[in-house]
Amino acid sequence: MIDKLDGAKLKEVLSRHGFGFSKSLGQNFLSQERILNMIANDADINGEDTVLEIGPGAGTLTRVMAKRAKKVISIEIDRTLLPVLEETLDGFGVTVINNDFLKLDINKLYEEQLCPGFKLVANLPYYITTPIIMRVLESGLPFKSLTILVQREVAERMAATPGTPEYGSLTCAVQYYCTTKLQTKLPPACFFPPPKVESRVITLTRREAPPVQVKNEKLFFDLFHAAFNNRRKTYVNNLKSVFSLDRQACVDLMQKAGLDPEIRGERLSLENFARICNLMETENK
Ligand code: SAM
């Protein structure tokens, strides 16, 4: 069992196993105990928790979480990290599954390994941040929270408010399912190898019920995606081209929803999109 896995020890273990970092798998590892503890604090991990980790890498964050949680399950795509994890996680009681998180059967994983209120924690590979988040949010699984380390701009987009440059489809999708809390910021120097961008932890806490009632969820999602189709156009113009509608019908719809037909989509809130959605749905019946 490795007692202290600091940067020097980690490099020694990785090199002994002949490990080579893969850029395409977003492998930027963390080793400083202080930072790992900050992430575990942000995730609010305690002795009752079942934690799902995506991408344990060399297991540094995994170890810190395993010391605090009841159970940790980690999904790692890179087979060459398995012998490393076997060594670094020896004695920690962590279950490591070698799989691609985007391909595994997430419901089966839940039934076999997780429980209601599980917490997901991950230092995510930046190139697949959004698909991973959306996969979990759309799964309908009863997770408590997602605490994820992502590119700083992406974290800020998830937590954005209408009318700001960061506000977009990702904001709307995430905030439909979760409340957001921006947490620890990390500069590139905290990782090895250092990424080109700054990072930030964000916690997404699952809402018990959506913040707005919509009659057709797919239409609701299409309506906010349309808003950001071309940010410089008014919402009416985006609506017209994305849904192939008559311009006057779009203007009427906006007026019925109590909204200015000249408004740009980036200024519309979830509540506004829900109102438009429910009007369209009622009128099409
Ligand atoms: N958690 C470690 C840390 O903080 O040092 C490693 C984080 S590193 C940014 C991302 C990890 O995710 C890598 O170990 C990478 O191999 C793994 N990974 C990349 N794509 C994955 C996928 N689709 N499913 C599971 N793991 C993946």
Short mmCIF file of C-alpha atoms and ligand atoms in Angstrom, two decimals:
data_model
loop_
_atom_site.label_atom_id
_atom_site.label_comp_id
_atom_site.label_asym_id
_atom_site.label_seq_id
_atom_site.Cartn_x
_atom_site.Cartn_y
_atom_site.Cartn_z
CA MET A 1 0.00 0.00 0.00
CA ILE A 2 1.38 3.43 -0.94
CA ASP A 3 1.17 5.69 2.09
CA LYS A 4 1.90 9.07 0.52
CA LEU A 5 1.28 9.56 -3.19
CA ASP A 6 2.91 12.95 -3.80
CA GLY A 7 4.06 14.24 -7.19
CA ALA A 8 7.48 12.58 -7.02
CA LYS A 9 6.09 9.19 -6.01
CA LEU A 10 3.39 9.39 -8.67
CA LYS A 11 5.95 10.10 -11.40
CA GLU A 12 8.03 7.18 -10.18
CA VAL A 13 5.02 4.80 -10.27
CA LEU A 14 3.92 6.01 -13.72
CA SER A 15 7.39 5.66 -15.19
CA ARG A 16 7.92 2.22 -13.64
CA HIS A 17 4.74 1.07 -15.41
CA GLY A 18 5.94 2.66 -18.66
CA PHE A 19 2.91 4.96 -18.76
CA GLY A 20 2.76 7.57 -21.53
CA PHE A 21 0.28 10.45 -21.25
CA SER A 22 -2.40 10.55 -23.94
CA LYS A 23 -3.42 13.99 -25.10
CA SER A 24 -6.41 12.58 -26.92
CA LEU A 25 -7.78 11.13 -23.67
CA GLY A 26 -7.37 14.49 -21.92
CA GLN A 27 -4.86 13.13 -19.43
CA ASN A 28 -3.85 16.03 -17.17
CA PHE A 29 -3.35 14.65 -13.69
CA LEU A 30 -3.54 16.24 -10.25
CA SER A 31 -1.23 15.28 -7.40
CA GLN A 32 -1.17 18.01 -4.76
CA GLU A 33 -2.96 16.83 -1.61
CA ARG A 34 -4.21 20.34 -0.83
CA ILE A 35 -5.93 20.66 -4.20
CA LEU A 36 -7.38 17.16 -4.11
CA ASN A 37 -8.86 17.94 -0.70
CA MET A 38 -10.34 21.19 -2.03
CA ILE A 39 -12.17 19.23 -4.74
CA ALA A 40 -13.40 16.63 -2.23
CA ASN A 41 -14.61 19.52 -0.02
CA ASP A 42 -16.39 21.10 -2.99
CA ALA A 43 -18.11 17.73 -3.59
CA ASP A 44 -19.06 17.57 0.11
CA ILE A 45 -18.09 13.90 0.37
CA ASN A 46 -18.91 12.22 3.67
CA GLY A 47 -19.02 8.73 5.17
CA GLU A 48 -22.54 8.05 3.89
CA ASP A 49 -21.69 8.72 0.26
CA THR A 50 -21.45 6.45 -2.75
CA VAL A 51 -19.23 8.21 -5.28
CA LEU A 52 -19.00 7.59 -8.99
CA GLU A 53 -15.76 8.87 -10.47
CA ILE A 54 -15.18 9.22 -14.20
CA GLY A 55 -11.53 8.99 -15.24
CA PRO A 56 -9.50 8.19 -12.09
CA GLY A 57 -6.23 8.57 -14.05
CA ALA A 58 -3.53 7.50 -11.61
CA GLY A 59 -5.99 7.46 -8.70
CA THR A 60 -4.90 10.57 -6.78
CA LEU A 61 -8.37 12.12 -6.40
CA THR A 62 -9.82 8.63 -6.00
CA ARG A 63 -7.68 8.00 -2.91
CA VAL A 64 -8.73 11.24 -1.26
CA MET A 65 -12.40 10.47 -1.90
CA ALA A 66 -12.08 6.83 -0.81
CA LYS A 67 -10.76 8.02 2.57
CA ARG A 68 -13.97 10.02 3.09
CA ALA A 69 -16.73 8.07 1.32
CA LYS A 70 -18.55 4.81 2.02
CA LYS A 71 -17.94 3.50 -1.50
CA VAL A 72 -16.13 4.69 -4.65
CA ILE A 73 -16.65 3.29 -8.16
CA SER A 74 -14.26 4.60 -10.83
CA ILE A 75 -14.63 4.24 -14.59
CA GLU A 76 -11.37 4.51 -16.55
CA ILE A 77 -11.14 4.11 -20.32
CA ASP A 78 -7.36 3.70 -20.53
CA ARG A 79 -6.35 0.07 -20.04
CA THR A 80 -2.69 1.05 -19.52
CA LEU A 81 -3.68 2.78 -16.27
CA LEU A 82 -5.11 -0.40 -14.72
CA PRO A 83 -1.79 -1.70 -13.29
CA VAL A 84 -1.04 1.81 -12.01
CA LEU A 85 -4.43 1.98 -10.29
CA GLU A 86 -3.97 -1.48 -8.86
CA GLU A 87 -0.88 -0.19 -7.11
CA THR A 88 -2.04 3.32 -6.11
CA LEU A 89 -5.48 2.16 -4.92
CA ASP A 90 -4.25 -0.94 -3.12
CA GLY A 91 -6.00 -1.07 0.27
CA PHE A 92 -8.55 1.63 -0.59
CA GLY A 93 -11.45 -0.69 -1.50
CA VAL A 94 -12.24 1.13 -4.74
CA THR A 95 -13.95 -0.69 -7.63
CA VAL A 96 -12.29 0.23 -10.92
CA ILE A 97 -14.16 -0.51 -14.13
CA ASN A 98 -12.27 -0.38 -17.42
CA ASN A 99 -14.77 1.15 -19.83
CA ASP A 100 -15.68 4.21 -21.87
CA PHE A 101 -18.19 6.16 -19.80
CA LEU A 102 -19.91 7.33 -22.97
CA LYS A 103 -20.55 3.75 -24.08
CA LEU A 104 -21.31 1.81 -20.92
CA ASP A 105 -24.84 0.92 -19.88
CA ILE A 106 -25.35 3.61 -17.25
CA ASN A 107 -28.63 2.11 -15.94
CA LYS A 108 -26.99 -1.27 -15.43
CA LEU A 109 -24.08 0.44 -13.68
CA TYR A 110 -26.55 2.20 -11.40
CA GLU A 111 -28.43 -1.02 -10.57
CA GLU A 112 -25.28 -3.00 -9.86
CA GLN A 113 -23.04 -0.46 -8.14
CA LEU A 114 -24.80 2.76 -7.14
CA CYS A 115 -27.71 3.91 -4.98
CA PRO A 116 -30.14 6.85 -4.84
CA GLY A 117 -28.34 10.08 -3.96
CA PHE A 118 -24.94 8.98 -5.30
CA LYS A 119 -22.47 11.77 -6.03
CA LEU A 120 -20.50 11.97 -9.26
CA VAL A 121 -17.05 13.53 -9.06
CA ALA A 122 -14.64 13.92 -11.95
CA ASN A 123 -11.69 15.83 -13.29
CA LEU A 124 -13.12 15.51 -16.77
CA PRO A 125 -11.31 15.20 -20.07
CA TYR A 126 -12.21 18.57 -21.55
CA TYR A 127 -12.92 17.31 -25.05
CA ILE A 128 -15.93 15.27 -23.86
CA THR A 129 -17.17 17.39 -20.96
CA THR A 130 -20.55 18.24 -22.47
CA PRO A 131 -21.47 14.74 -23.72
CA ILE A 132 -20.57 13.27 -20.32
CA ILE A 133 -22.63 15.83 -18.40
CA MET A 134 -25.62 15.54 -20.73
CA ARG A 135 -25.48 11.75 -20.58
CA VAL A 136 -25.82 11.84 -16.80
CA LEU A 137 -28.44 14.60 -16.73
CA GLU A 138 -30.62 12.95 -19.37
CA SER A 139 -30.30 9.50 -17.78
CA GLY A 140 -32.93 10.39 -15.20
CA LEU A 141 -30.85 8.60 -12.55
CA PRO A 142 -31.40 9.83 -8.97
CA PHE A 143 -27.93 11.30 -8.39
CA LYS A 144 -27.50 13.96 -5.73
CA SER A 145 -24.81 16.07 -7.41
CA LEU A 146 -22.12 16.27 -10.04
CA THR A 147 -18.92 17.96 -8.92
CA ILE A 148 -16.74 18.31 -11.95
CA LEU A 149 -13.52 20.02 -12.84
CA VAL A 150 -13.87 21.51 -16.30
CA GLN A 151 -12.43 24.27 -18.44
CA ARG A 152 -13.18 27.55 -16.59
CA GLU A 153 -15.24 29.02 -19.44
CA VAL A 154 -17.41 25.90 -19.59
CA ALA A 155 -18.11 26.09 -15.83
CA GLU A 156 -19.05 29.74 -16.23
CA ARG A 157 -21.34 28.91 -19.15
CA MET A 158 -23.21 26.37 -17.05
CA ALA A 159 -23.78 28.90 -14.27
CA ALA A 160 -24.59 31.88 -16.54
CA THR A 161 -27.63 34.15 -16.43
CA PRO A 162 -29.72 35.38 -19.41
CA GLY A 163 -28.33 38.34 -21.32
CA THR A 164 -24.66 37.57 -20.64
CA PRO A 165 -22.20 36.36 -23.31
CA GLU A 166 -21.75 33.06 -21.42
CA TYR A 167 -25.47 32.24 -21.53
CA GLY A 168 -26.27 29.53 -24.10
CA SER A 169 -27.82 26.13 -24.79
CA LEU A 170 -25.56 24.43 -22.24
CA THR A 171 -26.73 26.89 -19.55
CA CYS A 172 -30.38 26.17 -20.31
CA ALA A 173 -29.95 22.39 -20.43
CA VAL A 174 -27.93 22.22 -17.21
CA GLN A 175 -30.16 24.64 -15.28
CA TYR A 176 -33.30 22.75 -16.33
CA TYR A 177 -32.00 19.71 -14.43
CA CYS A 178 -29.78 21.25 -11.74
CA THR A 179 -28.87 24.24 -9.64
CA THR A 180 -25.26 25.35 -10.13
CA LYS A 181 -22.49 26.46 -7.79
CA LEU A 182 -19.13 27.71 -9.09
CA GLN A 183 -16.29 26.50 -6.90
CA THR A 184 -12.47 26.23 -6.79
CA LYS A 185 -10.47 27.76 -9.68
CA LEU A 186 -7.29 25.99 -10.73
CA PRO A 187 -4.48 27.38 -12.92
CA PRO A 188 -2.72 25.11 -15.46
CA ALA A 189 0.32 24.73 -13.17
CA CYS A 190 -1.71 22.53 -10.77
CA PHE A 191 -1.75 19.69 -13.34
CA PHE A 192 0.87 17.57 -15.00
CA PRO A 193 1.25 17.90 -17.84
CA PRO A 194 -0.32 21.39 -17.59
CA PRO A 195 -3.29 21.99 -19.91
CA LYS A 196 -3.45 25.16 -22.03
CA VAL A 197 -6.52 26.47 -20.22
CA GLU A 198 -7.67 27.43 -16.74
CA SER A 199 -9.99 25.07 -14.90
CA ARG A 200 -12.79 25.42 -12.42
CA VAL A 201 -14.83 23.11 -10.24
CA ILE A 202 -18.59 23.40 -10.52
CA THR A 203 -21.21 21.53 -8.53
CA LEU A 204 -24.51 20.72 -10.22
CA THR A 205 -27.15 19.65 -7.71
CA ARG A 206 -30.09 17.75 -9.15
CA ARG A 207 -33.43 19.49 -8.80
CA GLU A 208 -36.27 17.42 -7.35
CA ALA A 209 -38.55 18.96 -10.00
CA PRO A 210 -37.77 21.09 -13.06
CA PRO A 211 -37.93 24.86 -12.47
CA VAL A 212 -40.57 25.20 -15.22
CA GLN A 213 -43.45 22.99 -16.34
CA VAL A 214 -43.34 22.17 -20.04
CA LYS A 215 -45.91 20.28 -22.08
CA ASN A 216 -43.33 18.92 -24.51
CA GLU A 217 -39.75 18.54 -23.29
CA LYS A 218 -38.27 17.92 -26.73
CA LEU A 219 -39.90 21.06 -28.14
CA PHE A 220 -38.68 23.03 -25.11
CA PHE A 221 -35.09 21.92 -25.76
CA ASP A 222 -35.43 22.71 -29.48
CA LEU A 223 -36.76 26.17 -28.60
CA PHE A 224 -33.78 27.16 -26.50
CA HIS A 225 -31.32 25.61 -28.95
CA ALA A 226 -32.93 27.80 -31.64
CA ALA A 227 -32.19 30.91 -29.57
CA PHE A 228 -28.45 30.38 -29.98
CA ASN A 229 -28.55 29.25 -33.60
CA ASN A 230 -27.40 32.72 -34.58
CA ARG A 231 -26.87 34.93 -31.55
CA ARG A 232 -27.00 38.17 -33.53
CA LYS A 233 -30.47 37.48 -34.92
CA THR A 234 -33.68 38.25 -33.04
CA TYR A 235 -35.42 35.23 -31.53
CA VAL A 236 -38.24 35.61 -34.07
CA ASN A 237 -35.76 35.27 -36.94
CA ASN A 238 -34.12 32.21 -35.41
CA LEU A 239 -37.50 30.65 -34.67
CA LYS A 240 -38.63 31.30 -38.23
CA SER A 241 -35.62 29.62 -39.82
CA VAL A 242 -35.13 26.73 -37.36
CA PHE A 243 -38.82 25.74 -37.26
CA SER A 244 -39.61 26.82 -40.89
CA LEU A 245 -42.41 29.07 -39.65
CA ASP A 246 -44.09 32.10 -41.08
CA ARG A 247 -42.63 35.34 -39.66
CA GLN A 248 -46.01 36.73 -38.56
CA ALA A 249 -46.82 33.47 -36.74
CA CYS A 250 -43.58 33.89 -34.75
CA VAL A 251 -44.36 37.53 -33.94
CA ASP A 252 -47.87 36.55 -32.78
CA LEU A 253 -46.44 33.78 -30.64
CA MET A 254 -44.02 36.14 -28.92
CA GLN A 255 -46.77 38.67 -28.29
CA LYS A 256 -49.07 36.03 -26.85
CA ALA A 257 -46.21 35.01 -24.55
CA GLY A 258 -45.92 38.66 -23.44
CA LEU A 259 -42.47 39.01 -25.02
CA ASP A 260 -40.99 41.71 -27.26
CA PRO A 261 -40.78 40.30 -30.83
CA GLU A 262 -37.50 42.21 -31.28
CA ILE A 263 -35.76 40.47 -28.36
CA ARG A 264 -32.71 38.31 -28.96
CA GLY A 265 -32.86 34.71 -27.77
CA GLU A 266 -29.90 35.16 -25.46
CA ARG A 267 -32.08 37.37 -23.23
CA LEU A 268 -34.84 34.78 -22.78
CA SER A 269 -35.05 32.83 -19.52
CA LEU A 270 -36.09 29.20 -19.03
CA GLU A 271 -39.45 30.55 -17.92
CA ASN A 272 -39.80 32.48 -21.22
CA PHE A 273 -38.92 29.40 -23.30
CA ALA A 274 -41.42 27.34 -21.29
CA ARG A 275 -44.17 29.87 -21.98
CA ILE A 276 -43.42 29.81 -25.73
CA CYS A 277 -43.28 26.00 -25.67
CA ASN A 278 -46.62 25.60 -23.91
CA LEU A 279 -48.33 28.09 -26.24
CA MET A 280 -47.01 26.29 -29.33
CA GLU A 281 -48.03 22.92 -27.94
CA THR A 282 -51.56 24.12 -27.11
CA GLU A 283 -52.01 25.75 -30.51
CA ASN A 284 -50.87 22.66 -32.38
CA LYS A 285 -53.51 20.50 -30.73
N1 SAM B 1 -8.79 11.97 -12.07
C1 SAM B 1 -7.42 12.05 -12.48
C2 SAM B 1 -6.77 13.27 -11.87
O1 SAM B 1 -7.49 14.15 -11.43
O2 SAM B 1 -5.53 13.30 -11.82
C3 SAM B 1 -7.29 12.07 -14.01
C4 SAM B 1 -8.04 13.17 -14.71
S1 SAM B 1 -7.69 13.29 -16.44
C5 SAM B 1 -8.15 14.96 -16.71
C6 SAM B 1 -9.05 12.48 -17.25
C7 SAM B 1 -9.11 10.96 -17.12
O3 SAM B 1 -10.28 10.48 -17.79
C8 SAM B 1 -7.95 10.23 -17.74
O4 SAM B 1 -7.49 9.23 -16.86
C9 SAM B 1 -8.54 9.57 -19.01
O5 SAM B 1 -7.87 8.39 -19.40
C10 SAM B 1 -9.96 9.33 -18.57
N2 SAM B 1 -10.94 9.26 -19.65
C11 SAM B 1 -10.93 9.93 -20.85
N3 SAM B 1 -12.01 9.64 -21.57
C12 SAM B 1 -12.76 8.77 -20.82
C13 SAM B 1 -14.00 8.09 -21.05
N4 SAM B 1 -14.71 8.25 -22.17
N5 SAM B 1 -14.46 7.25 -20.08
C14 SAM B 1 -13.75 7.06 -18.94
N6 SAM B 1 -12.57 7.68 -18.68
C15 SAM B 1 -12.09 8.52 -19.60
#
